[in-house]
JSON list of C-alpha atoms in Angstrom, two decimals:
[
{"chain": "A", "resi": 1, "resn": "UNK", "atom": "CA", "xyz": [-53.38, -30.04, -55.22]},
{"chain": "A", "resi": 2, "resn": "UNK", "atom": "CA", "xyz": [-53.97, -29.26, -51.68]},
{"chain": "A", "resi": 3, "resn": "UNK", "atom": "CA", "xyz": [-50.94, -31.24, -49.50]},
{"chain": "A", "resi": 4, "resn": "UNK", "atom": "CA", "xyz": [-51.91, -29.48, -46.32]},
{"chain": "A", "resi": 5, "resn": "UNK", "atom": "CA", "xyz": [-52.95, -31.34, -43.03]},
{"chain": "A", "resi": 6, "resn": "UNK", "atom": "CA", "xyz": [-56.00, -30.74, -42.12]},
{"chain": "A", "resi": 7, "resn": "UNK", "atom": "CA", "xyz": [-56.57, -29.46, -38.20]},
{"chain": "A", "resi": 8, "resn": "UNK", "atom": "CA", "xyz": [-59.35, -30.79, -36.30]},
{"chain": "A", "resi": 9, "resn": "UNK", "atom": "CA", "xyz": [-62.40, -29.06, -34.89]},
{"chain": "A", "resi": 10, "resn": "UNK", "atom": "CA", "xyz": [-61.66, -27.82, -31.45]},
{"chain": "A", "resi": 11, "resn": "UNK", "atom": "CA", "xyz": [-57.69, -28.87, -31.05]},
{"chain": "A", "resi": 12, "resn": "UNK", "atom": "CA", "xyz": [-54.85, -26.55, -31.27]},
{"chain": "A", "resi": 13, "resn": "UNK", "atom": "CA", "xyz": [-51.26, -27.10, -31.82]},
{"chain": "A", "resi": 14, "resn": "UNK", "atom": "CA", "xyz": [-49.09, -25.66, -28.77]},
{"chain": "A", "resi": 15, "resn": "UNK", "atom": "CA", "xyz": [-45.45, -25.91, -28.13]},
{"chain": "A", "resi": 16, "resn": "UNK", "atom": "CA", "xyz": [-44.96, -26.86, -24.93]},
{"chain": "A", "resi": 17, "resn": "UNK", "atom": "CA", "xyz": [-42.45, -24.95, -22.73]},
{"chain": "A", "resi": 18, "resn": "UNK", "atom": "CA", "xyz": [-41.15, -26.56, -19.32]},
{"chain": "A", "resi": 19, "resn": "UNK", "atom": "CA", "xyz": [-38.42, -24.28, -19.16]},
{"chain": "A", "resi": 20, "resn": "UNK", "atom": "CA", "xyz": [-41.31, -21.65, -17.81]},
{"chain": "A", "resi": 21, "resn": "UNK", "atom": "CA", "xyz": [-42.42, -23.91, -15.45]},
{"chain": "A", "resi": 22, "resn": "UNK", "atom": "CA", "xyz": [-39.03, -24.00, -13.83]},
{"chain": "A", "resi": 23, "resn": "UNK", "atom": "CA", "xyz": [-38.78, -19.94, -13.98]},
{"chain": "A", "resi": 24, "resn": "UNK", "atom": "CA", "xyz": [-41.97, -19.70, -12.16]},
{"chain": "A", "resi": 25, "resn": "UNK", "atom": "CA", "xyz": [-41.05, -22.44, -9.09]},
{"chain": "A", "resi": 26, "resn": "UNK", "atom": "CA", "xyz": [-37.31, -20.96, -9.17]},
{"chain": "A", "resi": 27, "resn": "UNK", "atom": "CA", "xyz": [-38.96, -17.60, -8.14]},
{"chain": "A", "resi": 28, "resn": "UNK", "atom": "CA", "xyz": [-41.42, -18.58, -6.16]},
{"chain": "A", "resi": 29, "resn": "UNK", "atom": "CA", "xyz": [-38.67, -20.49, -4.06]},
{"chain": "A", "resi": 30, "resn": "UNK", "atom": "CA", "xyz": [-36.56, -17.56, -3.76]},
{"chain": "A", "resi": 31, "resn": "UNK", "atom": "CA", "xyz": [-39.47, -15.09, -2.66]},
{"chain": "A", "resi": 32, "resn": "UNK", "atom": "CA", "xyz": [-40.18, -18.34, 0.16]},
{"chain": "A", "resi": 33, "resn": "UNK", "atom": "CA", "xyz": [-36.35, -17.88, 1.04]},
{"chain": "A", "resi": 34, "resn": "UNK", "atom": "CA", "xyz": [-36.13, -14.07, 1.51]},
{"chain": "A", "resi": 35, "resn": "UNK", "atom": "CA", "xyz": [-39.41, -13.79, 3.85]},
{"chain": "A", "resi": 36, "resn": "UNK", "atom": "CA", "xyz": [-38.03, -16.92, 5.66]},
{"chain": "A", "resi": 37, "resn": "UNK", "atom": "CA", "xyz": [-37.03, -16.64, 9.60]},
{"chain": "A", "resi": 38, "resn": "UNK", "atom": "CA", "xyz": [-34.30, -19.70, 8.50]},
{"chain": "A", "resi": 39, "resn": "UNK", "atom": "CA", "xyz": [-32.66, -17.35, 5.55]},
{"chain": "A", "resi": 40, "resn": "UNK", "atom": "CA", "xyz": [-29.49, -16.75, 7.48]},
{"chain": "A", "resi": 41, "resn": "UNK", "atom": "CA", "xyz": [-28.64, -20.31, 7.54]},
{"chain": "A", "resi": 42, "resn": "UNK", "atom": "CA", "xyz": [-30.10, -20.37, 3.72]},
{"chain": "A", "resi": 43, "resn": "UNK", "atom": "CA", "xyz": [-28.59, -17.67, 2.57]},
{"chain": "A", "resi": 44, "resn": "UNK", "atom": "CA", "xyz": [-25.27, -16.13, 4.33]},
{"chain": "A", "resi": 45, "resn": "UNK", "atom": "CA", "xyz": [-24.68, -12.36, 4.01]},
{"chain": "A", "resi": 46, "resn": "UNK", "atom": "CA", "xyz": [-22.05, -12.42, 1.22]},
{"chain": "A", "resi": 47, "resn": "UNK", "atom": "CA", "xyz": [-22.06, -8.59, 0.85]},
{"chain": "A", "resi": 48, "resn": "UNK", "atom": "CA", "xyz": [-20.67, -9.10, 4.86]},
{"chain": "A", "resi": 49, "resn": "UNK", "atom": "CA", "xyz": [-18.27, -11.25, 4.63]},
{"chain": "A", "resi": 50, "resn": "UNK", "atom": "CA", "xyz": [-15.97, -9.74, 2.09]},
{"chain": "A", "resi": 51, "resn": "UNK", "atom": "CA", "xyz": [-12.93, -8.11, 3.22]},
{"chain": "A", "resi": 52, "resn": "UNK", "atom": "CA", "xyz": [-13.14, -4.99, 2.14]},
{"chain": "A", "resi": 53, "resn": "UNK", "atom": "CA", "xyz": [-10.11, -3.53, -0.04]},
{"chain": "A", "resi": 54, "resn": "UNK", "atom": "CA", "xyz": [-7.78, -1.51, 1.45]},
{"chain": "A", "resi": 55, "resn": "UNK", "atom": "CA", "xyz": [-7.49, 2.15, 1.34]},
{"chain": "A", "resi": 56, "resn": "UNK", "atom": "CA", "xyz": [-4.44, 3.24, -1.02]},
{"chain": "A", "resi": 57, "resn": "UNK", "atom": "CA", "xyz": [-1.96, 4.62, 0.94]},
{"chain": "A", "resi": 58, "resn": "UNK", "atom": "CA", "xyz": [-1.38, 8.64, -0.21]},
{"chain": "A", "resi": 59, "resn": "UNK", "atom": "CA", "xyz": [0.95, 10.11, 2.61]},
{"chain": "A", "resi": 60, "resn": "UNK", "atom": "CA", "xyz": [2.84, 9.53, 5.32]},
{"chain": "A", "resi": 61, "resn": "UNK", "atom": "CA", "xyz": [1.70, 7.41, 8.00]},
{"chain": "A", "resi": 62, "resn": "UNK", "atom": "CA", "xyz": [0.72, 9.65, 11.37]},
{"chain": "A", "resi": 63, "resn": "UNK", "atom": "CA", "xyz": [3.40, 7.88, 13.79]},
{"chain": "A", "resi": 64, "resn": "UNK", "atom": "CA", "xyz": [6.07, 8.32, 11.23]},
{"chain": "A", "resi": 65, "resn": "UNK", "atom": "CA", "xyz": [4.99, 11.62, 10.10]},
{"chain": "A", "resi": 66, "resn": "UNK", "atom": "CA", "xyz": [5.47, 12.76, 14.05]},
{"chain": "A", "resi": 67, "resn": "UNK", "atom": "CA", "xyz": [8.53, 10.90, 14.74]},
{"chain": "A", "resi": 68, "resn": "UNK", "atom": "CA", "xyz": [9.93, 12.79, 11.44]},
{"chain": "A", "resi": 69, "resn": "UNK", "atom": "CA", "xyz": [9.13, 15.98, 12.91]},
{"chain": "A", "resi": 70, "resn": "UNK", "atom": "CA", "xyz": [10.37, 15.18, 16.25]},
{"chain": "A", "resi": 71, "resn": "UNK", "atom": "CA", "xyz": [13.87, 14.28, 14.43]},
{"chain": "A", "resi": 72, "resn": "UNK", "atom": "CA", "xyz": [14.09, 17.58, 12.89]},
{"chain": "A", "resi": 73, "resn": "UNK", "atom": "CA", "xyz": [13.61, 19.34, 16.11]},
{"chain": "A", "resi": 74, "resn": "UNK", "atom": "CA", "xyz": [15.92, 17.21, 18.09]},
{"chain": "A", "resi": 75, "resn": "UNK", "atom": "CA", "xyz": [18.58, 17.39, 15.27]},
{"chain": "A", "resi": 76, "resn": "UNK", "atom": "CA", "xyz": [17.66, 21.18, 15.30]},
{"chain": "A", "resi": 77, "resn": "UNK", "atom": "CA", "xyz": [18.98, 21.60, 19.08]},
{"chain": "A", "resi": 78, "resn": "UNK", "atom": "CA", "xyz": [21.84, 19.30, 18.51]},
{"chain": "A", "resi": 79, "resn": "UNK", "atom": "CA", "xyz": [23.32, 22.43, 15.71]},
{"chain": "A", "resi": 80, "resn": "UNK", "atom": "CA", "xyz": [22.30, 19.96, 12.85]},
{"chain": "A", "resi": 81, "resn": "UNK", "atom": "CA", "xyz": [19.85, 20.73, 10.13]},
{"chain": "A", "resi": 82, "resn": "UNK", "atom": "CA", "xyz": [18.29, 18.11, 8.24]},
{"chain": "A", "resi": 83, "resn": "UNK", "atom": "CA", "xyz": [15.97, 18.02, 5.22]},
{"chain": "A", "resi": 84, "resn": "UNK", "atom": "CA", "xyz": [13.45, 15.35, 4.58]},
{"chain": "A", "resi": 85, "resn": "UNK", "atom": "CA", "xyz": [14.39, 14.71, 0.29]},
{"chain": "A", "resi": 86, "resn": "UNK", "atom": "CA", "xyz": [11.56, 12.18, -0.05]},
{"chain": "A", "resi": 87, "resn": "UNK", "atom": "CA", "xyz": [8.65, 10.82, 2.40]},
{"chain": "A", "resi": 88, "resn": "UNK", "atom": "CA", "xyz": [5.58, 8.78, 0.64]},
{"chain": "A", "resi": 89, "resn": "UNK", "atom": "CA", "xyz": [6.44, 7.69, -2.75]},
{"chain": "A", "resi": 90, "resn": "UNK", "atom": "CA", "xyz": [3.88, 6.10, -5.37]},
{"chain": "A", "resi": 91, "resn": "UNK", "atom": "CA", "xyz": [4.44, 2.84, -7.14]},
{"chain": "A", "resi": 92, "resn": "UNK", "atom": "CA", "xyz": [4.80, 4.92, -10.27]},
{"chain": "A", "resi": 93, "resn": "UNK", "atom": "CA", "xyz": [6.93, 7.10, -9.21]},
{"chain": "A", "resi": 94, "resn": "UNK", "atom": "CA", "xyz": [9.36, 4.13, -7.27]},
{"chain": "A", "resi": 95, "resn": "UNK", "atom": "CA", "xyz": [9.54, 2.71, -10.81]},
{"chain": "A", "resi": 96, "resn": "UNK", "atom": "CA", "xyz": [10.41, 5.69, -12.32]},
{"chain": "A", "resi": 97, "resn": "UNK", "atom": "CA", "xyz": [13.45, 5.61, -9.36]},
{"chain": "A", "resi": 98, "resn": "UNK", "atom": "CA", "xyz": [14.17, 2.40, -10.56]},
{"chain": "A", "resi": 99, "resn": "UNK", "atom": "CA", "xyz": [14.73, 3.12, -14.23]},
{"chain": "A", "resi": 100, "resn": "UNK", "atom": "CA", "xyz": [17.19, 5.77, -13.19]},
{"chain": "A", "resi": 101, "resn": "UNK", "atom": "CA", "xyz": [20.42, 4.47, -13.80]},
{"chain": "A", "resi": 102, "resn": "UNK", "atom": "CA", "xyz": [19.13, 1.90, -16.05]},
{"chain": "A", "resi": 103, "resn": "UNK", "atom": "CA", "xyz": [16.84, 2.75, -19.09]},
{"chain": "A", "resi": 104, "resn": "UNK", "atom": "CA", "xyz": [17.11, 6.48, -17.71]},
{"chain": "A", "resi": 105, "resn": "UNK", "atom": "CA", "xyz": [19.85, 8.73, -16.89]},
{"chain": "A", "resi": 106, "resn": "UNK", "atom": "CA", "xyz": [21.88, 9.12, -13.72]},
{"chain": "A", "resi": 107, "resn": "UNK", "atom": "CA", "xyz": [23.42, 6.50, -11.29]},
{"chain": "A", "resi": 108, "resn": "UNK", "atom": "CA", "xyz": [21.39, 3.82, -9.64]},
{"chain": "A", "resi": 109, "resn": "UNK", "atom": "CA", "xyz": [20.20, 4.88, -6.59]},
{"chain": "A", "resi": 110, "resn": "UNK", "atom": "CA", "xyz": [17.17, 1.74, -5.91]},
{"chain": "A", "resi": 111, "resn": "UNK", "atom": "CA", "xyz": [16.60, -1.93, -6.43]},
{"chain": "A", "resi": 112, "resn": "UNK", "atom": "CA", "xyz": [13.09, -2.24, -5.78]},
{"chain": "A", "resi": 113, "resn": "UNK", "atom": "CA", "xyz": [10.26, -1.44, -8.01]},
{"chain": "A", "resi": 114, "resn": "UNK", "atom": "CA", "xyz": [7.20, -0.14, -7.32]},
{"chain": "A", "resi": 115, "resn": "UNK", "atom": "CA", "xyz": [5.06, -1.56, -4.93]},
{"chain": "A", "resi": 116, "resn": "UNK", "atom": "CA", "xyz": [8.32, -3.11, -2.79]},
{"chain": "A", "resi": 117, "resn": "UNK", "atom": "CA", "xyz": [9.31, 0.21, -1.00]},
{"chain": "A", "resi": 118, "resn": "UNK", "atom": "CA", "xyz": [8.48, 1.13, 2.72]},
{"chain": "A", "resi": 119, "resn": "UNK", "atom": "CA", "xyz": [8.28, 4.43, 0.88]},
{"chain": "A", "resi": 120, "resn": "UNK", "atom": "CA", "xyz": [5.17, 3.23, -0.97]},
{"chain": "A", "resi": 121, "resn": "UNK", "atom": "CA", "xyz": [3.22, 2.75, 2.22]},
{"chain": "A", "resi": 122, "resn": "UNK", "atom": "CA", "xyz": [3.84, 5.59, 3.61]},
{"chain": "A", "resi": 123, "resn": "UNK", "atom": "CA", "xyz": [6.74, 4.06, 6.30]},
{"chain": "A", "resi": 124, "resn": "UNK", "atom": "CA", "xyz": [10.09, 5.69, 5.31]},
{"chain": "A", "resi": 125, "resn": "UNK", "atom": "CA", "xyz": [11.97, 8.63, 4.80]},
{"chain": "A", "resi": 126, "resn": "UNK", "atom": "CA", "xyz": [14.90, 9.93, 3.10]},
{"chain": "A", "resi": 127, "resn": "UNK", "atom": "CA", "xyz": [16.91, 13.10, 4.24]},
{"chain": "A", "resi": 128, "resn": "UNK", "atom": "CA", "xyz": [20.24, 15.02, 4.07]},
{"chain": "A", "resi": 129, "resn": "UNK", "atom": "CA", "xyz": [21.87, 17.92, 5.41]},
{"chain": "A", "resi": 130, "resn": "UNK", "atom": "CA", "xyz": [21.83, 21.46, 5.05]},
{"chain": "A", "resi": 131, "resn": "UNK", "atom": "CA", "xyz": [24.85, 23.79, 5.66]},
{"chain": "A", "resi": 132, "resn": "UNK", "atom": "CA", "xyz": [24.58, 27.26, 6.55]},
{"chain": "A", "resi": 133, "resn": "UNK", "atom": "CA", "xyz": [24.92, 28.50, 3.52]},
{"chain": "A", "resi": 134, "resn": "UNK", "atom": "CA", "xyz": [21.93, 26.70, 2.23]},
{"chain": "A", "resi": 135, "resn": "UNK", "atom": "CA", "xyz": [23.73, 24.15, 0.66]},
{"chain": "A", "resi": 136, "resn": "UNK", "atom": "CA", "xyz": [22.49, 20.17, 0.67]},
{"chain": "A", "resi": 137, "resn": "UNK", "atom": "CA", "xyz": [24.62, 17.56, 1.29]},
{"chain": "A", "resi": 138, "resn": "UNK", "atom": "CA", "xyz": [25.09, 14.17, 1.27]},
{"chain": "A", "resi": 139, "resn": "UNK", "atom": "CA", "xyz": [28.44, 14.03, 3.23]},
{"chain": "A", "resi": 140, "resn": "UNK", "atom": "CA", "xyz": [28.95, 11.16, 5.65]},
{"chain": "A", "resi": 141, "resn": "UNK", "atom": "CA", "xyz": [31.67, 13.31, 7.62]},
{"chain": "A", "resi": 142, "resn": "UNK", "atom": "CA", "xyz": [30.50, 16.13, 7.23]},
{"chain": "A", "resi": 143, "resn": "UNK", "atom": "CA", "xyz": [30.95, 18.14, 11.17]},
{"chain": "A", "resi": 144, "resn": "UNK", "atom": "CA", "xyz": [28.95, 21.17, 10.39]},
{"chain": "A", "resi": 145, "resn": "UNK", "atom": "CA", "xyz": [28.10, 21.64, 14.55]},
{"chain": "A", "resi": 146, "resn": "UNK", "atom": "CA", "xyz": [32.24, 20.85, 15.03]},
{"chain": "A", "resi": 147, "resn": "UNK", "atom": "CA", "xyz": [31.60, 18.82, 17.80]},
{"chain": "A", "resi": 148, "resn": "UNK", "atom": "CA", "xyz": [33.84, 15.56, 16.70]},
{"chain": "A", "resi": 149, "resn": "UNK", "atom": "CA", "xyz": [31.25, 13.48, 15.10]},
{"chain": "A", "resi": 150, "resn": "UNK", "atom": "CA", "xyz": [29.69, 13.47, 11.83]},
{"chain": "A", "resi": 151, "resn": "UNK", "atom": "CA", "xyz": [26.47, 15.61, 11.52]},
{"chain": "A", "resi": 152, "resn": "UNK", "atom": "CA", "xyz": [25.11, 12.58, 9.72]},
{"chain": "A", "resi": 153, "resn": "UNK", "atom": "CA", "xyz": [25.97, 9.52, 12.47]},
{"chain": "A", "resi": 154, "resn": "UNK", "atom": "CA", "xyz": [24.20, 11.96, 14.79]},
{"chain": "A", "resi": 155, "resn": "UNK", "atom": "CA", "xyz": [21.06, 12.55, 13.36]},
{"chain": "A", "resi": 156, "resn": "UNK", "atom": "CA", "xyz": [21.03, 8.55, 12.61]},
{"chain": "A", "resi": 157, "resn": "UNK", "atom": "CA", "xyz": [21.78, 8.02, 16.37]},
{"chain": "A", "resi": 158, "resn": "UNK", "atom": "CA", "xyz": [18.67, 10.23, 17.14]},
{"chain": "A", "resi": 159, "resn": "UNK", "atom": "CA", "xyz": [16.58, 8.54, 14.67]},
{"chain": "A", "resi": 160, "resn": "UNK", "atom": "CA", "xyz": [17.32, 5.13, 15.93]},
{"chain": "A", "resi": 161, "resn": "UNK", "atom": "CA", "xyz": [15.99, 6.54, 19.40]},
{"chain": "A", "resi": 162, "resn": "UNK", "atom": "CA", "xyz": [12.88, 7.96, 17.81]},
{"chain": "A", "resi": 163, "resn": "UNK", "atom": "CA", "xyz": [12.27, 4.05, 16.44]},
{"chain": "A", "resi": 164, "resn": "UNK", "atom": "CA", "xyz": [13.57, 4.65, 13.24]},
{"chain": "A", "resi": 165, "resn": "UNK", "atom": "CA", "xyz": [15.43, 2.02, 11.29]},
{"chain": "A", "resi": 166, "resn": "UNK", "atom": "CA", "xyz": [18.39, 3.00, 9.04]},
{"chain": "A", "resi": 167, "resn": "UNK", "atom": "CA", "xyz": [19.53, 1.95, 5.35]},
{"chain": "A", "resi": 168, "resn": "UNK", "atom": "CA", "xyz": [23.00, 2.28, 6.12]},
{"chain": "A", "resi": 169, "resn": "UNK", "atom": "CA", "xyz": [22.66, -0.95, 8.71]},
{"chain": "A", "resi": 170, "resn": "UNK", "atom": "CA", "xyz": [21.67, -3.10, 5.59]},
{"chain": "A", "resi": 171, "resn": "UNK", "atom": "CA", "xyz": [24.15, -5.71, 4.71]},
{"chain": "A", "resi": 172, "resn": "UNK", "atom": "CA", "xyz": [23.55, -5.24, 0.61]},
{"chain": "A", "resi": 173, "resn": "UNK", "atom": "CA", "xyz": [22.70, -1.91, -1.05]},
{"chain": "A", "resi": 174, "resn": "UNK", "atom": "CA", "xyz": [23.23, 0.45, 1.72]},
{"chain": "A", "resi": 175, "resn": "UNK", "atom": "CA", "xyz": [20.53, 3.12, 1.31]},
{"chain": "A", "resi": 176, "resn": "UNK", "atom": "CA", "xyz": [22.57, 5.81, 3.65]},
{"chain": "A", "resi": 177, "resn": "UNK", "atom": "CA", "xyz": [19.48, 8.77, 3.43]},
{"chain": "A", "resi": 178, "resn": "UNK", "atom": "CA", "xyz": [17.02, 5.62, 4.04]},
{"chain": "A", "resi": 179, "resn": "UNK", "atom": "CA", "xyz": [15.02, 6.00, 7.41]},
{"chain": "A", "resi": 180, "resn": "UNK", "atom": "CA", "xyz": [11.85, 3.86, 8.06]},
{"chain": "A", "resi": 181, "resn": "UNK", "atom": "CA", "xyz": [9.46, 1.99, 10.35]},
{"chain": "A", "resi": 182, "resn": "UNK", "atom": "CA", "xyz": [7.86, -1.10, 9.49]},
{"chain": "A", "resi": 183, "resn": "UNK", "atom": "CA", "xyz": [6.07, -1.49, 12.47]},
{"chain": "A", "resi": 184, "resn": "UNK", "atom": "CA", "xyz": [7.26, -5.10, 12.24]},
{"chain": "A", "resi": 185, "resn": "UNK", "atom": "CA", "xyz": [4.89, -5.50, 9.16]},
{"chain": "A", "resi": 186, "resn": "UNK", "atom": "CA", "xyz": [6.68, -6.98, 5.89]},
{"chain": "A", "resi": 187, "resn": "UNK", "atom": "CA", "xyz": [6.59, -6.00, 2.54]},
{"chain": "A", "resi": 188, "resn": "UNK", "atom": "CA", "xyz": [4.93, -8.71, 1.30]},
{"chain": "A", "resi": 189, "resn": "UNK", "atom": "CA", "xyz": [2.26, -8.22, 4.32]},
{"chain": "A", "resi": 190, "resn": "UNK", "atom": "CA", "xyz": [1.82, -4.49, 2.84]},
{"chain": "A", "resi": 191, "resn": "UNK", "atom": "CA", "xyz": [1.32, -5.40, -0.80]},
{"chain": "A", "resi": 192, "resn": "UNK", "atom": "CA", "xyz": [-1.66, -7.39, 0.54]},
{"chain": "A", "resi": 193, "resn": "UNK", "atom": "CA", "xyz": [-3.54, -4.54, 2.38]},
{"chain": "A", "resi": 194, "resn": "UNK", "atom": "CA", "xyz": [-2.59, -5.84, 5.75]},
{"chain": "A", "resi": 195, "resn": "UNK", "atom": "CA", "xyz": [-1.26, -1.95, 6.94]},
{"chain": "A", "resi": 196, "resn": "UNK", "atom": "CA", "xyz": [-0.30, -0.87, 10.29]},
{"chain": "A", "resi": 197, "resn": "UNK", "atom": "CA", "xyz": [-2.50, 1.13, 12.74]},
{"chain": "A", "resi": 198, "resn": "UNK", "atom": "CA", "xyz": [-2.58, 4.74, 12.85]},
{"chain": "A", "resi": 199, "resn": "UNK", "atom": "CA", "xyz": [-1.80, 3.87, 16.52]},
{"chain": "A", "resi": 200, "resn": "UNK", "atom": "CA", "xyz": [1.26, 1.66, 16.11]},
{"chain": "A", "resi": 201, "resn": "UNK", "atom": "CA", "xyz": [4.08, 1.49, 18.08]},
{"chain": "A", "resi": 202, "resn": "UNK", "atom": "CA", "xyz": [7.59, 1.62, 16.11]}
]
């Protein structure tokens, strides 16, 4: 028994498919927008108008860099040498500084992590003093030049001339080797890209 519908003569069976329809006017409107005069006010420049990320910081920044040199030459004359112990410090490497003393060995010496530090953008330095025997120190009274006054208060005293800030002001966690300039910009600021000109003025 034959239960199949028969077809007639000259019709065929087609699906029909609006969703092509729609393809073909969505492109054609797009092509109309692209060659149109008005397809700035259609269509705004998105590439444009994003802010473009910032460039990772990698070294020091040029007016601290200068004003770090300038402190070792003015320390220099004064009978007082300095050496610079840390300058630009990665985020991985500031959280390796911050483990010290806590899942690692040896004393705390930070309580920022990475990503928090001046030293992370390129904005601080750390230093101490060298005797002449070659020795570093860390000694706060240290009169190496015998003049009176602690080789270390001097070369802070020239730093703060030079626009330098120092760790040993702050009122918690004195950072006594700390030196930086922030340029007035905050850390928060710097974790969003917003970094001070090569041009600044400390």
């Amino acid at each position: 028994m034959n239960l199949s519908v028969p077809v007639r003569p000259g019709r065929r069976k087609t699906a029909r498919r609006p969703w092509l329809l729609v393809m073909m006017l969505a492109s054609l409107a797009g092509l109309i927008i692209i060659n149109s005069p008005a397809k700035e006010r259609i269509w705004p420049k998105i590439a444009e108008e994003e802010t473009p990320l910032p460039v990772p910081v990698t070294s020091l920044h040029p007016v601290v860099s200068a004003k770090m040199m300038e402190l070792i030459k003015q320390t220099s004359k004064a009978g007082i040498t300095i050496l610079v112990t840390d300058g630009f410090r990665s985020s991985l490497e500031q959280d390796a500084l911050y483990e010290q003393g806590r899942t690692a060995k040896g004393q705390v010496v930070t309580n920022v992590k990475g990503g928090a530090s001046y030293h992370n953008y390129g904005l601080a330095i750390d230093f101490a003093l060298r005797t002449p025997k070659g020795d570093v120190i860390w000694d706060l009274k240290y009169d190496g030049n015998h003049n009176g006054k602690a080789d270390w208060m001097e070369v802070v005293a020239i730093a703060k001339t030079l626009g330098f800030t120092w760790g040993g002001d702050w009122k918690s966690f004195k950072d006594y080797p700390h030196l930086q300039m922030d340029f007035g910009y905050s850390i928060s600021e710097l974790k969003r890209g917003k970094l001070p000109p090569n041009d600044a003025k400390p």
